[in-house]
């Protein structure tokens, strides 16, 4: 289960809306071993594409060095889908290389009649996708 503050959910959704029609992407870092997303790090989609996201390799290296210095890890790795539901694509699954992370997808397309966005979380380990429950809190 992913437990996340409403403020972080709001920031992730705002980033997805801001970058629309291109996919948005980023990380929410947290203390190593805590499973608590805390530090919001929006990233540039180097692909600048409405159907694909790619972290800039230099920005990603900088982020991982920074997280290492701060004893953090990527608790949430997020990106948006602009025309499809919030479910990992085959490409998303193939690039998922952080087995401890929560993979959050935000869809900015109303694909289910449920509103102007979907916010879902998944665990992706060895190519296997499992959706997980999300609990939002005001604070930890």
mmCIF file of C-alpha atoms in Angstrom:
data_model
loop_
_atom_site.group_PDB
_atom_site.id
_atom_site.type_symbol
_atom_site.label_atom_id
_atom_site.label_comp_id
_atom_site.label_asym_id
_atom_site.label_seq_id
_atom_site.Cartn_x
_atom_site.Cartn_y
_atom_site.Cartn_z
ATOM 1 C CA UNK A 1 0.000 0.000 0.000
ATOM 2 C CA UNK A 2 1.149 3.531 -0.793
ATOM 3 C CA UNK A 3 0.609 6.099 1.953
ATOM 4 C CA UNK A 4 1.126 9.623 0.629
ATOM 5 C CA UNK A 5 0.159 13.122 1.685
ATOM 6 C CA UNK A 6 -2.623 14.891 -0.164
ATOM 7 C CA UNK A 7 -0.189 17.757 -0.779
ATOM 8 C CA UNK A 8 2.141 15.415 -2.703
ATOM 9 C CA UNK A 9 -0.768 13.974 -4.701
ATOM 10 C CA UNK A 10 -1.795 17.533 -5.584
ATOM 11 C CA UNK A 11 1.758 18.412 -6.700
ATOM 12 C CA UNK A 12 2.079 15.291 -8.869
ATOM 13 C CA UNK A 13 -1.306 15.949 -10.522
ATOM 14 C CA UNK A 14 -0.437 19.635 -11.032
ATOM 15 C CA UNK A 15 2.825 18.641 -12.729
ATOM 16 C CA UNK A 16 0.957 16.211 -15.019
ATOM 17 C CA UNK A 17 -1.528 18.926 -15.962
ATOM 18 C CA UNK A 18 1.208 21.536 -16.492
ATOM 19 C CA UNK A 19 3.201 19.337 -18.890
ATOM 20 C CA UNK A 20 0.116 18.104 -20.801
ATOM 21 C CA UNK A 21 -0.025 17.277 -23.721
ATOM 22 C CA UNK A 22 3.453 15.809 -23.085
ATOM 23 C CA UNK A 23 3.940 13.164 -20.419
ATOM 24 C CA UNK A 24 5.278 14.451 -17.102
ATOM 25 C CA UNK A 25 7.695 12.491 -14.926
ATOM 26 C CA UNK A 26 9.437 12.737 -11.613
ATOM 27 C CA UNK A 27 10.392 11.170 -8.312
ATOM 28 C CA UNK A 28 9.321 11.559 -4.709
ATOM 29 C CA UNK A 29 12.301 10.715 -2.540
ATOM 30 C CA UNK A 30 12.183 9.565 1.053
ATOM 31 C CA UNK A 31 14.539 8.416 3.759
ATOM 32 C CA UNK A 32 16.136 5.101 2.854
ATOM 33 C CA UNK A 33 14.091 2.216 4.203
ATOM 34 C CA UNK A 34 11.172 4.403 5.312
ATOM 35 C CA UNK A 35 8.723 3.814 2.420
ATOM 36 C CA UNK A 36 7.587 7.396 3.118
ATOM 37 C CA UNK A 37 7.484 9.746 0.116
ATOM 38 C CA UNK A 38 8.564 13.220 1.224
ATOM 39 C CA UNK A 39 10.714 15.242 -1.201
ATOM 40 C CA UNK A 40 8.984 16.076 -4.492
ATOM 41 C CA UNK A 41 11.403 16.175 -7.430
ATOM 42 C CA UNK A 42 9.716 16.995 -10.753
ATOM 43 C CA UNK A 43 11.918 16.041 -13.683
ATOM 44 C CA UNK A 44 12.092 17.084 -17.309
ATOM 45 C CA UNK A 45 10.722 14.600 -19.813
ATOM 46 C CA UNK A 46 13.738 14.523 -22.110
ATOM 47 C CA UNK A 47 11.616 12.831 -24.802
ATOM 48 C CA UNK A 48 9.152 15.752 -24.770
ATOM 49 C CA UNK A 49 6.510 13.355 -26.045
ATOM 50 C CA UNK A 50 2.781 12.821 -25.446
ATOM 51 C CA UNK A 51 3.280 9.036 -25.609
ATOM 52 C CA UNK A 52 6.629 8.382 -23.929
ATOM 53 C CA UNK A 53 8.722 9.671 -21.057
ATOM 54 C CA UNK A 54 12.436 9.529 -20.480
ATOM 55 C CA UNK A 55 14.423 11.002 -17.625
ATOM 56 C CA UNK A 56 17.365 13.099 -18.771
ATOM 57 C CA UNK A 57 20.390 10.908 -17.979
ATOM 58 C CA UNK A 58 22.406 13.809 -16.527
ATOM 59 C CA UNK A 59 19.514 14.966 -14.343
ATOM 60 C CA UNK A 60 18.906 11.403 -13.190
ATOM 61 C CA UNK A 61 22.569 10.885 -12.263
ATOM 62 C CA UNK A 62 22.532 14.163 -10.334
ATOM 63 C CA UNK A 63 19.341 13.112 -8.515
ATOM 64 C CA UNK A 64 20.745 9.698 -7.523
ATOM 65 C CA UNK A 65 23.956 11.311 -6.220
ATOM 66 C CA UNK A 66 21.876 13.811 -4.250
ATOM 67 C CA UNK A 67 19.663 11.049 -2.817
ATOM 68 C CA UNK A 68 22.776 9.066 -1.885
ATOM 69 C CA UNK A 69 24.235 12.102 -0.087
ATOM 70 C CA UNK A 70 20.940 12.597 1.799
ATOM 71 C CA UNK A 71 20.481 8.867 2.593
ATOM 72 C CA UNK A 72 17.326 8.814 0.477
ATOM 73 C CA UNK A 73 15.850 6.514 -2.110
ATOM 74 C CA UNK A 74 13.148 6.882 -4.781
ATOM 75 C CA UNK A 75 9.965 5.964 -2.908
ATOM 76 C CA UNK A 76 7.646 7.040 -5.741
ATOM 77 C CA UNK A 77 8.494 7.177 -9.423
ATOM 78 C CA UNK A 78 5.693 8.872 -11.314
ATOM 79 C CA UNK A 79 4.703 9.785 -14.810
ATOM 80 C CA UNK A 80 1.567 10.682 -16.682
ATOM 81 C CA UNK A 81 -0.365 9.249 -19.575
ATOM 82 C CA UNK A 82 -2.070 11.880 -21.676
ATOM 83 C CA UNK A 83 -4.473 9.818 -23.785
ATOM 84 C CA UNK A 84 -4.718 6.428 -22.093
ATOM 85 C CA UNK A 85 -5.648 5.065 -18.697
ATOM 86 C CA UNK A 86 -3.288 5.201 -15.727
ATOM 87 C CA UNK A 87 -1.870 1.701 -16.207
ATOM 88 C CA UNK A 88 1.734 0.758 -17.007
ATOM 89 C CA UNK A 89 2.479 0.211 -20.685
ATOM 90 C CA UNK A 90 4.846 -2.513 -21.871
ATOM 91 C CA UNK A 91 7.552 0.148 -22.148
ATOM 92 C CA UNK A 92 6.848 1.375 -18.604
ATOM 93 C CA UNK A 93 7.163 -2.189 -17.330
ATOM 94 C CA UNK A 94 10.420 -2.799 -19.192
ATOM 95 C CA UNK A 95 11.975 0.359 -17.701
ATOM 96 C CA UNK A 96 10.829 -0.307 -14.127
ATOM 97 C CA UNK A 97 14.120 -1.074 -12.389
ATOM 98 C CA UNK A 98 13.432 -0.008 -8.788
ATOM 99 C CA UNK A 99 11.675 -3.005 -7.192
ATOM 100 C CA UNK A 100 11.114 -1.139 -3.915
ATOM 101 C CA UNK A 101 9.461 1.885 -5.541
ATOM 102 C CA UNK A 102 5.796 2.695 -5.940
ATOM 103 C CA UNK A 103 5.132 3.444 -9.615
ATOM 104 C CA UNK A 104 2.447 6.122 -9.737
ATOM 105 C CA UNK A 105 0.624 6.858 -12.956
ATOM 106 C CA UNK A 106 -1.597 9.854 -13.517
ATOM 107 C CA UNK A 107 -3.848 9.945 -16.542
ATOM 108 C CA UNK A 108 -4.868 13.400 -17.697
ATOM 109 C CA UNK A 109 -7.413 11.828 -20.061
ATOM 110 C CA UNK A 110 -10.890 10.957 -18.790
ATOM 111 C CA UNK A 111 -10.744 7.331 -19.878
ATOM 112 C CA UNK A 112 -13.192 5.924 -17.338
ATOM 113 C CA UNK A 113 -15.805 8.676 -17.009
ATOM 114 C CA UNK A 114 -14.585 9.203 -13.451
ATOM 115 C CA UNK A 115 -13.246 12.721 -13.824
ATOM 116 C CA UNK A 116 -10.440 14.755 -15.285
ATOM 117 C CA UNK A 117 -7.637 12.529 -13.993
ATOM 118 C CA UNK A 118 -6.822 9.101 -12.594
ATOM 119 C CA UNK A 119 -4.175 8.553 -9.901
ATOM 120 C CA UNK A 120 -3.067 4.933 -9.440
ATOM 121 C CA UNK A 121 -0.088 3.175 -7.881
ATOM 122 C CA UNK A 122 1.612 -0.070 -8.848
ATOM 123 C CA UNK A 123 4.463 -2.292 -7.778
ATOM 124 C CA UNK A 124 6.462 -3.570 -10.721
ATOM 125 C CA UNK A 125 8.924 -6.356 -9.965
ATOM 126 C CA UNK A 126 10.535 -8.608 -12.580
ATOM 127 C CA UNK A 127 7.959 -7.536 -15.165
ATOM 128 C CA UNK A 128 5.012 -8.365 -12.913
ATOM 129 C CA UNK A 129 2.534 -5.535 -12.277
ATOM 130 C CA UNK A 130 0.393 -5.377 -9.134
ATOM 131 C CA UNK A 131 -1.908 -2.455 -8.440
ATOM 132 C CA UNK A 132 -1.896 -1.309 -4.845
ATOM 133 C CA UNK A 133 -4.194 0.643 -2.595
ATOM 134 C CA UNK A 134 -3.448 4.324 -2.003
ATOM 135 C CA UNK A 135 -4.096 6.021 1.324
ATOM 136 C CA UNK A 136 -3.866 9.799 1.392
ATOM 137 C CA UNK A 137 -3.123 11.563 4.657
ATOM 138 C CA UNK A 138 -2.832 15.191 5.707
ATOM 139 C CA UNK A 139 0.552 14.564 7.331
ATOM 140 C CA UNK A 140 2.743 11.667 8.443
#
